[in-house]
mmCIF file of C-alpha atoms in Angstrom:
data_model
loop_
_atom_site.group_PDB
_atom_site.id
_atom_site.type_symbol
_atom_site.label_atom_id
_atom_site.label_comp_id
_atom_site.label_asym_id
_atom_site.label_seq_id
_atom_site.Cartn_x
_atom_site.Cartn_y
_atom_site.Cartn_z
ATOM 1 C CA MET A 1 -16.818 -83.131 41.869
ATOM 2 C CA SER A 2 -14.203 -85.442 41.052
ATOM 3 C CA LYS A 3 -11.337 -86.056 43.355
ATOM 4 C CA ASN A 4 -9.177 -84.319 40.654
ATOM 5 C CA MET A 5 -11.304 -81.480 40.835
ATOM 6 C CA VAL A 6 -11.035 -81.167 44.198
ATOM 7 C CA ARG A 7 -7.385 -81.364 44.330
ATOM 8 C CA LEU A 8 -6.833 -78.731 41.883
ATOM 9 C CA VAL A 9 -9.200 -76.152 43.845
ATOM 10 C CA THR A 10 -7.450 -76.824 47.155
ATOM 11 C CA ILE A 11 -4.121 -76.385 45.450
ATOM 12 C CA ILE A 12 -5.308 -73.217 43.659
ATOM 13 C CA ALA A 13 -6.503 -71.328 46.812
ATOM 14 C CA ALA A 14 -3.637 -72.454 48.659
ATOM 15 C CA LEU A 15 -1.435 -70.463 46.002
ATOM 16 C CA PHE A 16 -3.967 -67.386 46.868
ATOM 17 C CA PHE A 17 -3.106 -67.928 50.499
ATOM 18 C CA LEU A 18 0.641 -68.144 50.412
ATOM 19 C CA LEU A 19 0.159 -65.203 47.969
ATOM 20 C CA TRP A 20 -1.705 -63.135 50.210
ATOM 21 C CA LEU A 21 0.859 -64.050 53.018
ATOM 22 C CA ALA A 22 3.708 -62.640 51.204
ATOM 23 C CA GLY A 23 2.207 -59.108 50.406
ATOM 24 C CA LEU A 24 1.010 -58.926 54.012
ATOM 25 C CA GLY A 25 4.522 -59.046 55.154
ATOM 26 C CA TRP A 26 5.758 -56.695 52.388
ATOM 27 C CA ALA A 27 3.478 -54.329 53.431
ATOM 28 C CA VAL A 28 4.211 -54.305 56.997
ATOM 29 C CA SER A 29 8.017 -54.176 56.039
ATOM 30 C CA GLU A 30 7.734 -51.353 54.210
ATOM 31 C CA TYR A 31 5.943 -49.613 56.458
ATOM 32 C CA TYR A 32 7.918 -49.970 59.705
ATOM 33 C CA ALA A 33 11.203 -49.359 57.285
ATOM 34 C CA GLY A 34 9.460 -46.011 56.674
ATOM 35 C CA LYS A 35 8.862 -45.148 60.211
ATOM 36 C CA GLN A 36 12.403 -46.067 60.891
ATOM 37 C CA ASP A 37 13.349 -43.208 58.112
ATOM 38 C CA GLN A 38 11.830 -40.792 59.781
ATOM 39 C CA VAL A 39 13.018 -40.724 63.102
ATOM 40 C CA PRO A 40 16.493 -39.596 61.982
ATOM 41 C CA LYS A 41 15.161 -37.069 60.033
ATOM 42 C CA ALA A 42 13.243 -35.591 62.900
ATOM 43 C CA SER A 43 16.043 -35.271 65.122
ATOM 44 C CA GLU A 44 18.457 -33.995 62.351
ATOM 45 C CA GLN A 45 16.132 -31.042 62.221
ATOM 46 C CA LYS A 46 15.888 -30.467 65.822
ATOM 47 C CA ILE A 47 19.917 -30.228 65.817
ATOM 48 C CA GLU A 48 20.202 -28.126 62.677
ATOM 49 C CA LYS A 49 17.545 -25.636 64.583
ATOM 50 C CA ALA A 50 19.654 -25.842 67.894
ATOM 51 C CA GLU A 51 23.122 -25.136 65.999
ATOM 52 C CA ASN A 52 21.527 -21.721 64.288
ATOM 53 C CA LYS A 53 20.580 -20.280 67.182
ATOM 54 C CA LYS A 54 22.477 -17.244 67.342
ATOM 55 C CA GLY A 55 21.301 -15.272 70.329
ATOM 56 C CA LEU A 56 20.294 -11.319 70.049
ATOM 57 C CA THR A 57 21.585 -9.089 67.375
ATOM 58 C CA VAL A 58 22.095 -5.183 68.437
ATOM 59 C CA VAL A 59 22.395 -2.450 66.135
ATOM 60 C CA ALA A 60 23.268 1.196 67.034
ATOM 61 C CA LEU A 61 22.348 3.887 65.028
ATOM 62 C CA GLY A 62 23.148 7.866 65.407
ATOM 63 C CA ASP A 63 26.153 10.267 66.488
ATOM 64 C CA SER A 64 28.851 10.396 68.791
ATOM 65 C CA LEU A 65 26.968 9.394 72.195
ATOM 66 C CA THR A 66 26.575 6.222 69.683
ATOM 67 C CA ARG A 67 30.178 5.677 69.302
ATOM 68 C CA GLY A 68 30.740 6.775 73.101
ATOM 69 C CA THR A 69 32.826 9.656 72.751
ATOM 70 C CA GLY A 70 34.130 10.723 76.421
ATOM 71 C CA ASP A 71 34.050 6.974 77.757
ATOM 72 C CA GLU A 72 37.359 6.354 79.143
ATOM 73 C CA THR A 73 36.398 2.544 79.323
ATOM 74 C CA GLY A 74 35.763 3.227 75.129
ATOM 75 C CA LYS A 75 32.405 1.041 75.882
ATOM 76 C CA GLY A 76 29.776 4.209 75.604
ATOM 77 C CA TYR A 77 26.377 3.468 76.801
ATOM 78 C CA VAL A 78 25.785 0.949 74.049
ATOM 79 C CA GLY A 79 28.873 -1.744 75.194
ATOM 80 C CA VAL A 80 27.350 -1.266 78.710
ATOM 81 C CA LEU A 81 24.108 -2.137 77.871
ATOM 82 C CA VAL A 82 25.497 -5.318 75.386
ATOM 83 C CA ASP A 83 26.736 -6.326 79.016
ATOM 84 C CA GLU A 84 23.807 -5.961 80.570
ATOM 85 C CA LEU A 85 21.686 -8.079 77.696
ATOM 86 C CA LYS A 86 24.551 -11.254 77.900
ATOM 87 C CA GLU A 87 23.556 -11.220 81.945
ATOM 88 C CA LYS A 88 19.920 -10.463 81.734
ATOM 89 C CA THR A 89 19.393 -13.090 78.577
ATOM 90 C CA LYS A 90 22.393 -15.400 79.191
ATOM 91 C CA GLN A 91 22.313 -15.525 75.237
ATOM 92 C CA PRO A 92 25.276 -14.843 73.233
ATOM 93 C CA VAL A 93 24.910 -10.772 72.175
ATOM 94 C CA GLN A 94 26.184 -9.765 68.728
ATOM 95 C CA LEU A 95 26.603 -6.118 68.222
ATOM 96 C CA THR A 96 27.012 -3.671 65.420
ATOM 97 C CA ASN A 97 27.702 -0.007 65.808
ATOM 98 C CA LEU A 98 26.886 2.368 63.134
ATOM 99 C CA GLY A 99 27.365 5.889 64.881
ATOM 100 C CA ILE A 100 29.048 8.627 63.439
ATOM 101 C CA ASN A 101 30.859 10.865 65.257
ATOM 102 C CA GLY A 102 29.132 14.432 64.602
ATOM 103 C CA GLN A 103 26.250 13.207 62.786
ATOM 104 C CA ARG A 104 22.859 14.990 62.316
ATOM 105 C CA SER A 105 19.257 13.718 61.792
ATOM 106 C CA ASP A 106 19.782 14.656 58.056
ATOM 107 C CA GLN A 107 23.090 12.563 57.920
ATOM 108 C CA LEU A 108 21.112 9.449 59.605
ATOM 109 C CA ARG A 109 17.977 9.555 57.616
ATOM 110 C CA ASN A 110 20.684 9.116 54.773
ATOM 111 C CA GLN A 111 22.600 6.943 56.281
ATOM 112 C CA VAL A 112 19.102 4.104 56.752
ATOM 113 C CA GLY A 113 19.112 4.435 53.100
ATOM 114 C CA GLN A 114 21.655 2.585 52.424
ATOM 115 C CA THR A 115 21.844 -0.918 51.313
ATOM 116 C CA GLU A 116 24.108 -2.334 54.073
ATOM 117 C CA VAL A 117 22.358 -0.187 56.779
ATOM 118 C CA GLN A 118 19.196 -1.779 55.539
ATOM 119 C CA ARG A 119 20.659 -5.385 55.758
ATOM 120 C CA GLN A 120 21.940 -4.595 59.342
ATOM 121 C CA ILE A 121 18.434 -3.239 60.327
ATOM 122 C CA HIS A 122 16.682 -6.103 58.663
ATOM 123 C CA LYS A 123 18.435 -8.605 61.249
ATOM 124 C CA ALA A 124 18.335 -6.797 64.617
ATOM 125 C CA ASP A 125 16.723 -7.918 67.209
ATOM 126 C CA VAL A 126 16.771 -4.562 69.359
ATOM 127 C CA ILE A 127 18.052 -1.112 67.169
ATOM 128 C CA VAL A 128 18.974 1.616 69.642
ATOM 129 C CA VAL A 129 19.166 5.308 68.143
ATOM 130 C CA THR A 130 20.986 8.404 69.798
ATOM 131 C CA ILE A 131 20.167 11.694 67.283
ATOM 132 C CA GLY A 132 19.704 15.089 67.947
ATOM 133 C CA GLY A 133 22.106 16.494 69.824
ATOM 134 C CA ASN A 134 24.561 18.026 66.598
ATOM 135 C CA ASP A 135 20.882 19.257 65.614
ATOM 136 C CA LEU A 136 20.299 21.577 68.680
ATOM 137 C CA PHE A 137 23.289 22.392 70.342
ATOM 138 C CA ARG A 138 25.550 22.187 67.062
ATOM 139 C CA GLY A 139 28.000 19.617 68.475
ATOM 140 C CA GLY A 140 28.349 21.348 71.825
ATOM 141 C CA GLN A 141 28.445 24.955 71.182
ATOM 142 C CA GLY A 142 25.145 25.205 72.618
ATOM 143 C CA ILE A 143 22.012 27.368 71.459
ATOM 144 C CA ILE A 144 22.143 30.890 73.137
ATOM 145 C CA GLU A 145 22.502 32.655 69.770
ATOM 146 C CA PHE A 146 19.441 30.916 68.242
ATOM 147 C CA LYS A 147 16.484 33.242 67.888
ATOM 148 C CA ASN A 148 12.695 31.163 68.352
ATOM 149 C CA GLU A 149 11.864 31.151 64.487
ATOM 150 C CA ASP A 150 15.376 29.611 63.949
ATOM 151 C CA LEU A 151 14.723 27.190 66.416
ATOM 152 C CA THR A 152 11.400 25.907 65.127
ATOM 153 C CA GLY A 153 12.351 25.775 61.468
ATOM 154 C CA ILE A 154 15.268 23.241 63.115
ATOM 155 C CA GLN A 155 13.060 21.341 65.246
ATOM 156 C CA THR A 156 10.450 20.957 62.546
ATOM 157 C CA LYS A 157 13.160 19.634 60.037
ATOM 158 C CA TYR A 158 14.184 17.530 63.033
ATOM 159 C CA LEU A 159 10.831 15.998 63.570
ATOM 160 C CA GLU A 160 10.376 15.647 59.884
ATOM 161 C CA ASN A 161 14.182 13.306 59.884
ATOM 162 C CA ILE A 162 13.444 11.066 62.660
ATOM 163 C CA LYS A 163 9.979 10.243 61.262
ATOM 164 C CA ALA A 164 11.307 9.131 58.322
ATOM 165 C CA ILE A 165 14.322 7.433 60.347
ATOM 166 C CA PHE A 166 11.793 5.191 61.967
ATOM 167 C CA GLU A 167 9.523 4.966 58.812
ATOM 168 C CA GLN A 168 12.870 3.294 56.958
ATOM 169 C CA ILE A 169 13.608 0.970 59.874
ATOM 170 C CA ARG A 170 10.315 -0.422 60.101
ATOM 171 C CA ASN A 171 9.945 -0.815 56.595
ATOM 172 C CA HIS A 172 13.115 -2.955 57.027
ATOM 173 C CA ASN A 173 12.146 -4.715 60.157
ATOM 174 C CA GLN A 174 8.560 -4.872 61.715
ATOM 175 C CA ASN A 175 9.627 -6.699 64.948
ATOM 176 C CA ALA A 176 12.820 -5.306 66.320
ATOM 177 C CA ASN A 177 12.457 -3.457 69.680
ATOM 178 C CA VAL A 178 13.749 -0.184 68.588
ATOM 179 C CA PHE A 179 14.829 2.746 71.753
ATOM 180 C CA PHE A 180 15.004 6.151 70.922
ATOM 181 C CA ILE A 181 17.432 7.647 73.414
ATOM 182 C CA GLY A 182 16.178 11.407 74.341
ATOM 183 C CA LEU A 183 18.134 14.624 75.038
ATOM 184 C CA TYR A 184 19.771 15.789 78.065
ATOM 185 C CA ASN A 185 21.040 19.566 78.702
ATOM 186 C CA PRO A 186 24.687 19.433 78.880
ATOM 187 C CA PHE A 187 24.605 23.392 79.577
ATOM 188 C CA ILE A 188 22.521 23.283 82.705
ATOM 189 C CA GLU A 189 24.525 25.359 84.788
ATOM 190 C CA LEU A 190 25.191 27.832 82.841
ATOM 191 C CA GLY A 191 24.035 31.497 82.808
ATOM 192 C CA GLU A 192 20.990 30.633 80.306
ATOM 193 C CA GLY A 193 20.696 27.159 81.153
ATOM 194 C CA LYS A 194 17.038 27.026 82.546
ATOM 195 C CA GLU A 195 15.883 28.600 78.993
ATOM 196 C CA MET A 196 17.832 25.965 77.257
ATOM 197 C CA SER A 197 16.091 22.976 79.548
ATOM 198 C CA LYS A 198 12.869 24.486 78.420
ATOM 199 C CA VAL A 199 13.786 24.231 74.732
ATOM 200 C CA VAL A 200 15.220 20.398 75.175
ATOM 201 C CA ARG A 201 12.223 19.335 77.341
ATOM 202 C CA GLN A 202 10.159 20.485 74.145
ATOM 203 C CA TRP A 203 12.232 18.922 71.770
ATOM 204 C CA ASN A 204 12.154 15.685 73.619
ATOM 205 C CA TYR A 205 7.886 15.809 74.084
ATOM 206 C CA GLN A 206 7.826 16.378 70.216
ATOM 207 C CA SER A 207 10.299 13.173 69.615
ATOM 208 C CA ALA A 208 8.384 11.141 72.216
ATOM 209 C CA GLU A 209 5.179 12.059 70.246
ATOM 210 C CA VAL A 210 6.734 10.912 66.669
ATOM 211 C CA SER A 211 8.071 7.636 68.378
ATOM 212 C CA ALA A 212 4.523 7.025 70.135
ATOM 213 C CA ALA A 213 3.060 6.755 66.169
ATOM 214 C CA PHE A 214 5.002 3.748 65.234
ATOM 215 C CA PRO A 215 5.003 0.190 67.140
ATOM 216 C CA LYS A 216 7.460 -0.853 69.165
ATOM 217 C CA ILE A 217 9.401 2.049 69.378
ATOM 218 C CA VAL A 218 9.856 3.552 72.529
ATOM 219 C CA PHE A 219 11.283 6.667 73.854
ATOM 220 C CA VAL A 220 13.657 6.467 76.661
ATOM 221 C CA PRO A 221 14.094 10.059 78.437
ATOM 222 C CA THR A 222 17.385 10.980 79.941
ATOM 223 C CA PHE A 223 16.865 14.915 80.695
ATOM 224 C CA ASP A 224 16.348 13.787 84.191
ATOM 225 C CA LEU A 225 19.452 11.555 84.765
ATOM 226 C CA PHE A 226 21.986 14.657 83.939
ATOM 227 C CA GLU A 227 19.447 17.389 85.522
ATOM 228 C CA LEU A 228 20.576 17.503 89.683
ATOM 229 C CA LYS A 229 24.240 16.749 89.040
ATOM 230 C CA VAL A 230 25.017 17.312 85.211
ATOM 231 C CA ASN A 231 28.592 18.137 85.706
ATOM 232 C CA ASP A 232 29.277 14.651 87.707
ATOM 233 C CA TYR A 233 27.979 12.917 84.682
ATOM 234 C CA LEU A 234 29.790 14.971 81.847
ATOM 235 C CA TYR A 235 33.543 14.539 80.018
ATOM 236 C CA SER A 236 35.960 17.154 80.094
ATOM 237 C CA ASP A 237 34.651 18.754 77.175
ATOM 238 C CA LYS A 238 31.366 19.331 78.863
ATOM 239 C CA PHE A 239 29.061 18.513 76.346
ATOM 240 C CA HIS A 240 29.472 14.214 76.035
ATOM 241 C CA PRO A 241 28.728 11.899 79.032
ATOM 242 C CA ASN A 242 31.794 10.068 80.716
ATOM 243 C CA THR A 243 31.444 6.774 82.127
ATOM 244 C CA LYS A 244 29.457 7.441 84.527
ATOM 245 C CA GLY A 245 26.543 9.274 82.442
ATOM 246 C CA TYR A 246 27.422 6.399 79.899
ATOM 247 C CA ARG A 247 26.482 3.833 82.507
ATOM 248 C CA LEU A 248 23.158 5.808 83.907
ATOM 249 C CA ILE A 249 22.088 5.907 79.999
ATOM 250 C CA ALA A 250 22.872 2.276 79.812
ATOM 251 C CA GLU A 251 21.194 1.112 82.808
ATOM 252 C CA ARG A 252 17.882 2.879 81.894
ATOM 253 C CA VAL A 253 17.629 1.306 78.299
ATOM 254 C CA ALA A 254 18.324 -2.135 79.713
ATOM 255 C CA SER A 255 15.499 -1.780 82.447
ATOM 256 C CA LEU A 256 12.874 -1.358 79.663
ATOM 257 C CA ILE A 257 14.393 -4.590 77.777
ATOM 258 C CA THR A 258 12.304 -7.897 78.711
ATOM 259 C CA TRP A 259 13.235 -10.990 77.000
#
């Protein structure tokens, strides 16, 4: 091989070697540049998630007990429960109280069919429901004048309504913990108070059975809280709880919530 040919091959080899080095350098720089771009993105995602953390959302449904009628502080059991949750979880708690004074179970059944109410239910972490007192006690008038067959018919419709209410709640929110507050007997110290108590206990039993058929719906008894000293825990209308009575209910519900 001539000297000119050797020189030409050497030059070509040197050129290929330089091209290979340039390509290697470009690949390495692109690799590390890509890694550096990814680091801020991961940090941004973590910051965004932290900023979107909203704490707990509580939605309250039902009647005048949900509104807190009779509580001089204006909180009712729902307001006290929110205070308990804030202390227990160390998180912010957002409350939407949709209770309506005088509401019966058929009216609540209609209410949970409304689009805006369903939207609130969908957002909830905890849902509390208080309903049935106006079905059974007719807004504080008692149940003495009811015949047994009348009570049976009223109870049947009531159970149908709460089942439909629970179905609506679960259709729009499968994960929220739902606490269904049982009935107490405000007339226990009247002449026929014991007969009324039998009816109330029966309603509570049937309501608890309906609740048990749904996941994460808990029946919360209150009958025993008022049984021994009912007048100590009633408002001046002798029907709604007073501040002490609402606190008893709230503390019982709070004791069942784990977070």
